[in-house]
Coordinates of C-alpha atoms (C1' of nucleotides) in Angstrom, one line a residue:
Chain A
M1 CA 56.1 87.3 107.1
K2 CA 58.2 85.1 109.3
E3 CA 55.9 82.3 110.3
T4 CA 57.2 78.9 109.4
P5 CA 60.8 78.3 110.6
S6 CA 60.2 74.6 109.8
L7 CA 62.7 72.2 111.2
R8 CA 64.3 71.8 107.8
E9 CA 64.8 75.5 107.4
R10 CA 66.1 75.9 110.9
K11 CA 68.7 73.2 110.4
K12 CA 69.8 74.7 107.2
A13 CA 70.2 78.1 108.7
E14 CA 72.1 76.5 111.6
T15 CA 74.5 74.6 109.4
R16 CA 75.1 77.7 107.3
K17 CA 75.8 79.8 110.4
R18 CA 78.1 77.1 111.8
I19 CA 80.2 77.1 108.6
S20 CA 80.3 80.8 108.3
D21 CA 81.2 81.2 112.0
H22 CA 84.0 78.7 112.1
G23 CA 85.3 79.9 108.8
S24 CA 85.4 83.5 109.9
M25 CA 87.1 82.5 113.1
L26 CA 89.8 80.8 111.3
F27 CA 90.2 83.7 108.8
Y28 CA 90.5 86.1 111.7
E29 CA 93.2 83.9 113.3
R30 CA 95.3 83.2 110.3
G31 CA 94.2 85.2 107.3
F32 CA 92.0 84.3 104.4
D33 CA 94.5 82.7 102.1
E34 CA 96.0 80.6 104.9
V35 CA 92.8 78.7 105.6
T36 CA 91.6 76.0 103.3
I37 CA 88.1 74.9 102.6
G38 CA 88.9 71.5 104.0
E39 CA 89.9 73.0 107.4
I40 CA 86.7 75.0 107.6
A41 CA 84.7 71.9 106.8
E42 CA 86.5 70.0 109.5
A43 CA 86.1 72.8 112.1
A44 CA 82.4 73.1 111.3
D45 CA 82.0 69.3 111.4
V46 CA 80.7 69.2 107.9
S47 CA 81.9 67.7 104.6
K48 CA 83.8 69.8 102.1
V49 CA 81.1 69.4 99.6
T50 CA 78.5 70.8 102.0
V51 CA 80.6 74.0 102.3
F52 CA 80.3 74.5 98.6
N53 CA 76.7 73.7 98.9
Y54 CA 76.1 76.8 101.0
F55 CA 78.8 79.0 99.6
P56 CA 79.6 78.8 96.0
R57 CA 82.9 80.6 96.4
K58 CA 85.3 80.7 99.3
E59 CA 85.0 84.5 99.6
D60 CA 81.3 84.3 100.3
I61 CA 82.0 82.5 103.6
F62 CA 83.6 85.7 104.8
F63 CA 81.3 88.2 103.1
D64 CA 78.2 86.5 104.4
R65 CA 76.1 89.5 105.2
I66 CA 76.1 91.3 101.8
P67 CA 72.5 90.5 101.0
E68 CA 71.6 92.4 104.1
L69 CA 73.5 95.3 102.8
V70 CA 71.6 95.3 99.5
D71 CA 68.3 95.0 101.4
L72 CA 69.3 97.9 103.7
V73 CA 69.9 100.2 100.7
T74 CA 66.7 99.1 99.0
E75 CA 64.6 99.6 102.1
T76 CA 66.2 102.9 102.8
V77 CA 65.2 104.2 99.3
R78 CA 61.8 102.5 99.0
G79 CA 60.7 103.1 102.5
R80 CA 61.7 106.8 102.8
R81 CA 59.2 109.2 104.1
P82 CA 56.9 110.6 101.3
G83 CA 58.5 113.5 99.7
E84 CA 61.9 112.9 101.1
P85 CA 64.6 113.0 98.4
V86 CA 66.5 109.7 97.8
L87 CA 69.9 111.3 98.5
S88 CA 68.9 112.7 101.8
A89 CA 67.4 109.4 102.9
L90 CA 70.7 107.7 102.0
R91 CA 72.8 110.3 103.7
D92 CA 70.8 109.9 106.9
M93 CA 71.1 106.2 106.9
L94 CA 74.8 106.1 106.2
V95 CA 75.6 108.6 108.9
R96 CA 73.4 107.0 111.4
H97 CA 74.9 103.6 110.9
A98 CA 78.4 104.9 111.1
R99 CA 77.6 106.7 114.4
E100 CA 75.9 103.6 115.9
G101 CA 78.8 101.4 115.0
H102 CA 76.5 99.2 113.0
P103 CA 78.3 96.1 111.7
L104 CA 77.7 97.2 108.1
G105 CA 78.6 100.8 108.8
G106 CA 82.2 99.9 109.5
I107 CA 83.3 102.5 112.0
D108 CA 83.9 100.7 115.2
D109 CA 86.9 99.3 117.1
R110 CA 85.7 95.8 116.6
F111 CA 86.0 96.0 112.8
V112 CA 89.7 96.7 112.7
H113 CA 90.1 92.9 112.6
F114 CA 87.7 92.6 109.8
F115 CA 89.6 95.2 107.8
R116 CA 92.8 93.5 108.4
V117 CA 91.6 90.3 107.0
V118 CA 90.2 91.9 103.9
I119 CA 93.3 94.0 103.2
G120 CA 95.4 91.0 103.7
S121 CA 93.9 89.0 100.9
A122 CA 93.8 89.8 97.2
A123 CA 90.8 87.6 96.7
L124 CA 88.8 89.4 99.4
R125 CA 89.8 92.8 98.1
A126 CA 88.7 91.7 94.6
R127 CA 85.4 90.5 95.9
A128 CA 84.8 93.7 97.9
R129 CA 85.2 95.7 94.7
E130 CA 82.8 93.4 92.9
I131 CA 80.3 93.9 95.7
A132 CA 80.6 97.6 95.3
D133 CA 79.7 97.2 91.7
E134 CA 76.6 95.2 92.5
L135 CA 75.5 97.8 95.0
E136 CA 76.1 100.5 92.4
A137 CA 73.8 98.7 89.9
V138 CA 71.1 98.2 92.5
L139 CA 71.3 101.8 93.6
A140 CA 71.2 103.1 90.0
A141 CA 68.0 101.2 89.4
L142 CA 66.5 102.5 92.7
I143 CA 67.3 106.0 91.8
D144 CA 65.8 105.7 88.3
E145 CA 62.6 104.2 89.7
S146 CA 62.3 106.9 92.3
G147 CA 61.0 109.4 89.8
E148 CA 63.1 112.3 90.9
G149 CA 64.6 112.7 87.5
L150 CA 68.1 112.1 88.6
P151 CA 70.5 110.3 86.3
G152 CA 70.6 106.9 88.1
R153 CA 73.8 105.5 86.7
L154 CA 75.8 108.7 87.2
T155 CA 74.5 109.4 90.6
A156 CA 75.0 105.9 91.8
A157 CA 78.5 105.7 90.4
M158 CA 79.6 109.0 92.0
L159 CA 77.9 108.2 95.3
V160 CA 79.4 104.7 95.6
G161 CA 82.8 105.9 94.5
A162 CA 82.8 108.7 97.1
F163 CA 81.5 106.6 99.9
R164 CA 83.8 103.8 99.2
S165 CA 86.7 106.2 99.2
A166 CA 85.6 107.6 102.6
Y167 CA 85.0 104.2 104.0
L168 CA 88.5 103.0 103.0
T169 CA 90.1 106.0 104.3
A170 CA 88.5 105.5 107.7
A171 CA 89.4 101.8 107.6
A172 CA 93.0 102.6 106.9
R173 CA 93.2 105.0 109.7
Q174 CA 91.7 102.5 112.1
L175 CA 94.2 99.9 110.9
A176 CA 97.0 102.4 111.5
G177 CA 96.0 102.4 115.2
E178 CA 93.7 105.4 115.5
R179 CA 90.6 104.8 117.7
A180 CA 87.2 104.6 116.1
A181 CA 86.0 107.6 118.0
G182 CA 88.6 109.8 116.5
V183 CA 88.1 108.6 113.0
L184 CA 84.3 108.8 113.2
A185 CA 84.1 112.6 113.1
D186 CA 86.2 112.9 110.0
H187 CA 84.4 110.1 108.3
V188 CA 81.0 111.7 108.9
A189 CA 82.4 114.9 107.6
A190 CA 83.7 113.2 104.5
V191 CA 80.4 111.6 103.8
D192 CA 78.6 114.9 104.3
L193 CA 80.9 116.6 102.0
A194 CA 80.4 113.9 99.3
F195 CA 76.6 114.4 99.5
E196 CA 76.9 118.2 99.4
V197 CA 79.0 118.1 96.3
L198 CA 76.7 115.6 94.7
E199 CA 73.5 117.4 95.6
R200 CA 74.8 120.7 94.5
G201 CA 76.2 119.3 91.3
L202 CA 73.0 117.6 90.4
A203 CA 70.8 120.5 91.3
G204 CA 71.1 122.0 87.8
T205 CA 70.0 118.9 85.9
Chain B
M1 CA 115.8 110.0 77.0
K2 CA 115.6 107.1 74.6
E3 CA 119.2 106.6 73.5
T4 CA 120.4 103.1 74.2
P5 CA 118.2 100.5 72.7
S6 CA 121.0 98.0 73.3
L7 CA 120.7 94.6 71.7
R8 CA 119.8 93.1 75.1
E9 CA 117.1 95.6 75.7
R10 CA 115.7 95.1 72.2
K11 CA 115.6 91.4 72.6
K12 CA 113.8 91.7 75.9
A13 CA 111.3 94.1 74.5
E14 CA 110.8 91.8 71.5
T15 CA 110.3 88.7 73.7
R16 CA 107.8 90.6 75.8
K17 CA 105.9 91.7 72.8
R18 CA 105.9 88.3 71.3
I19 CA 104.4 86.8 74.4
S20 CA 101.8 89.5 74.8
D21 CA 100.9 89.3 71.1
H22 CA 100.5 85.6 70.9
G23 CA 98.7 85.6 74.2
S24 CA 96.2 88.3 73.2
M25 CA 95.6 86.6 69.9
L26 CA 94.7 83.3 71.7
F27 CA 92.5 85.2 74.2
Y28 CA 90.7 86.9 71.3
E29 CA 90.1 83.6 69.6
R30 CA 89.0 81.5 72.6
G31 CA 88.5 83.6 75.6
F32 CA 90.8 84.3 78.6
D33 CA 90.0 81.4 80.8
E34 CA 90.2 78.9 78.0
V35 CA 93.8 79.6 77.3
T36 CA 96.6 78.3 79.5
I37 CA 99.9 79.8 80.2
G38 CA 101.5 76.7 78.7
E39 CA 99.7 77.3 75.3
I40 CA 100.9 80.9 75.3
A41 CA 104.4 79.9 76.0
E42 CA 104.3 77.4 73.2
A43 CA 102.8 79.8 70.7
A44 CA 105.4 82.4 71.6
D45 CA 108.1 79.8 71.4
V46 CA 109.2 80.5 75.0
S47 CA 109.3 78.5 78.1
K48 CA 106.4 78.7 80.6
V49 CA 108.6 80.1 83.2
T50 CA 109.7 82.9 80.9
V51 CA 106.2 84.0 80.6
F52 CA 106.0 84.5 84.3
N53 CA 109.3 86.2 84.1
Y54 CA 107.7 89.0 82.1
F55 CA 104.2 89.0 83.4
P56 CA 103.8 88.2 87.1
R57 CA 100.1 87.4 86.6
K58 CA 98.2 86.0 83.7
E59 CA 95.9 89.0 83.5
D60 CA 98.9 91.3 82.8
I61 CA 99.4 89.6 79.5
F62 CA 96.1 90.9 78.4
F63 CA 96.2 94.3 80.1
D64 CA 99.6 95.1 78.8
R65 CA 99.2 98.8 78.2
I66 CA 98.0 100.0 81.5
P67 CA 101.2 101.7 82.4
E68 CA 100.7 103.9 79.4
L69 CA 97.3 104.8 80.7
V70 CA 98.7 106.0 84.0
D71 CA 101.3 108.0 82.2
L72 CA 98.7 109.5 80.0
V73 CA 96.8 110.8 83.0
T74 CA 99.9 112.0 84.7
E75 CA 101.1 113.9 81.7
T76 CA 97.6 115.4 81.1
V77 CA 97.6 116.8 84.6
R78 CA 101.2 117.8 84.9
G79 CA 101.6 119.1 81.4
R80 CA 98.4 121.2 81.2
R81 CA 98.6 124.8 80.0
P82 CA 99.5 127.2 82.8
G83 CA 96.3 128.3 84.6
E84 CA 94.2 125.6 83.1
P85 CA 92.1 123.7 85.8
V86 CA 92.9 120.1 86.2
L87 CA 89.4 119.0 85.6
S88 CA 89.1 120.8 82.3
A89 CA 92.4 119.3 81.1
L90 CA 91.2 115.9 81.9
R91 CA 87.8 116.4 80.3
D92 CA 89.4 117.6 77.1
M93 CA 91.8 114.6 77.0
L94 CA 89.1 112.1 77.6
V95 CA 86.7 113.5 75.0
R96 CA 89.5 113.8 72.5
H97 CA 90.7 110.3 72.9
A98 CA 87.1 108.9 72.7
R99 CA 86.5 110.9 69.5
E100 CA 89.8 109.8 67.9
G101 CA 89.1 106.2 68.7
H102 CA 92.4 106.0 70.6
P103 CA 93.1 102.5 71.8
L104 CA 92.9 103.6 75.4
G105 CA 89.8 105.6 74.8
G106 CA 87.7 102.7 74.0
I107 CA 85.1 103.9 71.6
D108 CA 85.9 102.3 68.3
D109 CA 84.5 99.3 66.4
R110 CA 87.8 97.5 66.8
F111 CA 87.4 97.3 70.6
V112 CA 84.3 95.4 70.7
H113 CA 86.4 92.3 70.7
F114 CA 88.5 93.6 73.5
F115 CA 85.4 94.2 75.6
R116 CA 84.0 90.8 74.8
V117 CA 87.1 89.1 76.2
V118 CA 87.1 91.2 79.3
I119 CA 83.4 90.7 80.0
G120 CA 83.8 87.0 79.4
S121 CA 86.3 86.5 82.2
A122 CA 85.8 87.0 85.9
A123 CA 89.5 87.3 86.4
L124 CA 89.8 90.1 83.8
R125 CA 86.9 91.9 85.2
A126 CA 88.4 91.8 88.6
R127 CA 91.7 93.0 87.3
A128 CA 90.0 95.9 85.5
R129 CA 88.4 97.0 88.7
E130 CA 91.8 96.8 90.4
I131 CA 93.3 99.0 87.7
A132 CA 90.5 101.6 88.2
D133 CA 91.5 101.7 91.8
E134 CA 95.1 102.3 91.0
L135 CA 94.2 105.1 88.6
E136 CA 92.0 106.6 91.2
A137 CA 94.9 106.7 93.7
V138 CA 97.3 108.3 91.1
L139 CA 94.7 110.8 90.2
A140 CA 94.0 111.7 93.8
A141 CA 97.6 112.4 94.4
L142 CA 97.9 114.5 91.2
I143 CA 94.9 116.6 92.1
D144 CA 96.3 117.2 95.6
E145 CA 99.6 118.3 94.2
S146 CA 98.0 120.6 91.7
G147 CA 97.4 123.2 94.3
E148 CA 93.9 124.0 93.2
G149 CA 92.5 123.2 96.6
L150 CA 90.2 120.4 95.5
P151 CA 89.8 117.4 97.7
G152 CA 91.9 114.9 95.8
R153 CA 90.4 111.7 97.1
L154 CA 86.8 112.7 96.8
T155 CA 87.3 114.3 93.4
A156 CA 89.2 111.3 92.0
A157 CA 86.7 108.8 93.4
M158 CA 83.8 110.6 91.9
L159 CA 85.5 111.2 88.6
V160 CA 86.8 107.6 88.2
G161 CA 83.4 106.2 89.2
A162 CA 81.5 108.4 86.8
F163 CA 83.9 107.8 83.9
R164 CA 84.0 104.1 84.5
S165 CA 80.2 104.0 84.5
A166 CA 80.0 105.9 81.2
Y167 CA 82.7 103.8 79.7
L168 CA 81.0 100.5 80.6
T169 CA 77.7 101.7 79.3
A170 CA 79.3 102.6 76.0
A171 CA 81.0 99.2 75.9
A172 CA 77.8 97.3 76.7
R173 CA 76.0 99.1 73.8
Q174 CA 78.8 98.3 71.4
L175 CA 78.7 94.7 72.5
A176 CA 75.0 94.7 71.9
G177 CA 75.7 95.5 68.3
E178 CA 75.4 99.3 68.1
R179 CA 78.1 100.9 65.9
A180 CA 80.7 103.0 67.6
A181 CA 79.6 106.1 65.8
G182 CA 76.2 106.0 67.3
V183 CA 77.5 105.3 70.8
L184 CA 80.1 108.0 70.7
A185 CA 77.8 110.9 70.9
D186 CA 76.0 109.6 73.9
H187 CA 79.3 108.7 75.6
V188 CA 80.7 112.2 75.1
A189 CA 77.5 113.6 76.5
A190 CA 77.7 111.3 79.5
V191 CA 81.3 112.4 80.1
D192 CA 80.4 116.0 79.8
L193 CA 77.5 115.7 82.2
A194 CA 79.8 114.0 84.7
F195 CA 82.3 116.8 84.6
E196 CA 79.5 119.4 84.8
V197 CA 78.1 117.8 87.9
L198 CA 81.4 117.5 89.4
E199 CA 82.6 121.0 88.7
R200 CA 79.4 122.6 89.8
G201 CA 79.4 120.5 93.0
L202 CA 82.9 121.3 93.8
A203 CA 82.6 125.0 93.1
G204 CA 81.4 125.8 96.6
T205 CA 84.4 124.2 98.3
Chain C
dG1 C1' 54.4 55.1 109.2
dC2 C1' 55.8 55.6 104.4
dG3 C1' 57.5 57.2 100.2
dA4 C1' 59.8 61.0 98.1
dA5 C1' 62.6 64.9 98.2
dA6 C1' 66.2 67.3 100.2
dA7 C1' 70.4 67.5 102.6
dC8 C1' 74.6 65.5 103.6
dT9 C1' 78.8 62.4 103.2
dA10 C1' 82.8 60.1 101.4
dT11 C1' 85.9 59.8 98.0
dA12 C1' 88.4 60.4 94.3
dC13 C1' 89.8 63.5 91.0
dC14 C1' 91.1 67.5 87.8
dC15 C1' 93.2 71.4 86.6
dG16 C1' 96.2 75.1 85.8
dA17 C1' 98.3 79.0 88.0
dC18 C1' 102.3 79.7 90.1
dT19 C1' 107.1 78.4 92.4
dA20 C1' 112.1 76.7 93.5
dA21 C1' 116.4 75.3 92.2
dA22 C1' 119.9 74.1 89.3
dT23 C1' 121.7 74.6 84.6
dT24 C1' 122.6 76.6 80.2
dT25 C1' 122.6 80.3 76.9
dT26 C1' 123.8 84.8 75.3
dG27 C1' 125.0 89.4 75.0
dA28 C1' 128.2 93.2 77.0
dG29 C1' 132.4 95.1 78.1
dT30 C1' 137.5 94.7 77.9
Chain D
dA1 C1' 138.8 85.9 72.5
dC2 C1' 137.3 85.6 77.0
dT3 C1' 134.8 86.4 81.1
dC4 C1' 130.9 87.6 83.8
dA5 C1' 126.4 88.5 84.9
dA6 C1' 121.7 88.7 83.3
dA7 C1' 118.3 86.2 81.1
dA8 C1' 116.2 82.1 79.6
dT9 C1' 115.4 77.3 80.3
dT10 C1' 114.6 72.7 82.3
dT11 C1' 112.7 70.0 85.5
dA12 C1' 110.0 68.9 88.8
dG13 C1' 107.0 70.0 91.5
dT14 C1' 103.0 72.2 95.0
dC15 C1' 98.8 73.6 96.1
dG16 C1' 94.1 74.2 96.9
dG17 C1' 89.7 75.5 94.9
dG18 C1' 86.3 73.5 92.7
dT19 C1' 83.7 69.3 90.7
dA20 C1' 81.6 64.8 89.8
dT21 C1' 79.5 60.7 91.4
dA22 C1' 77.2 57.7 93.9
dG23 C1' 75.4 56.3 98.0
dT24 C1' 73.4 57.4 103.0
dT25 C1' 70.7 59.9 106.3
dT26 C1' 67.2 63.2 107.6
dT27 C1' 62.9 65.7 107.2
dC28 C1' 58.5 66.5 105.1
dG29 C1' 53.8 65.9 103.7
dC30 C1' 50.3 62.9 104.1

DNA sequence: GCGAAAACTATACCCGACTAAATTTTGAGT
DNA sequence: ACTCAAAATTTAGTCGGGTATAGTTTTCGC
């Protein structure tokens, strides 16, 4: 799969990373809205146009790893053990990532700063909601194609809604000063509850 | 409650309405992003600054009736018949409004144009998501205060997610050319299914 | 090496949402 | 009538994301 990291590709990846890294660093220091594209370009030693070349919108510089998140969900569903229900595969994945403090899981002391930046910017909050929508659509399609007979749209909407709510609650508590360790237990419980409700509710369909 | 529609108040209300009406009209004609605040000000025969005086953000000119929506939900929950479960009151209200083609219900031939404008503008879509979030928060608080022992956040998140999904599906079909009458039946079915799943799932809590 | 394609740079520009401050109008109460 | 405070207006901006263009450097495939 990964065989030709041709020089061109490597340089591109490196430039992209440099922009994203310098951008994120500035955002962490001063907040999303207080940093201009020009400053990022300068910090990354790149022209302003090049920034837009890699990131069509400013928000994408910060939310750089979303594609990985979509892939993660897709792989979780498509690559589940034969016979395992979609929902149980998703539940396991989500709980595991939270427990391991995986970057995309979100429950970890390091991510307080990440949350602070997002909460502090209307543009980033808006983009985050948009991303949740995209995830919901992907998930709905995956559920439909899984052949378990679940109503994809409804299931995805409820699941994304519930998880997002739990995630935000956990983030708010961490922002309020609680340590990740303390928040984690409740968060896992909230996720478990969400899946229980969903599974029980869908059982009679 | 409503006793003093003093001249001053009436004029304010009238100015507000004039701005919102002219604005909406222009949006319907040409799309949200293609209309500037300046044009709206001119059409409403008001200064540009006055527009911002009444509507802090451009999007609010179009989504003018959201406060009514929040009130509607609040009254539905608080004013339900004694002993009636929150969820059943909400379900009745939502189905009734859809059936009656209520402006805030959304299933009516007239609203195709409304949808088109929203779908056509990233800013309006973003604001719509934000509004859903606000509604979710209000609903969560209402459910918590209802004393039925339901988990407010989770219930609200799932309900708003499910309804929004159904609503958007119905809107998309109307946009694709189907008549409201045809879409209505499926939409009501989708809402009913959502409530069934939710109620059954929550039953064991 | 060489020509073509891709990536990058410099630069200038647009655009329209939103703001600040000072001034004028207008309705309310006496 | 007359005064006062709220509301509306005028004027004069700022600000930064995003774009368009045209030219320069770098990498690739051969």
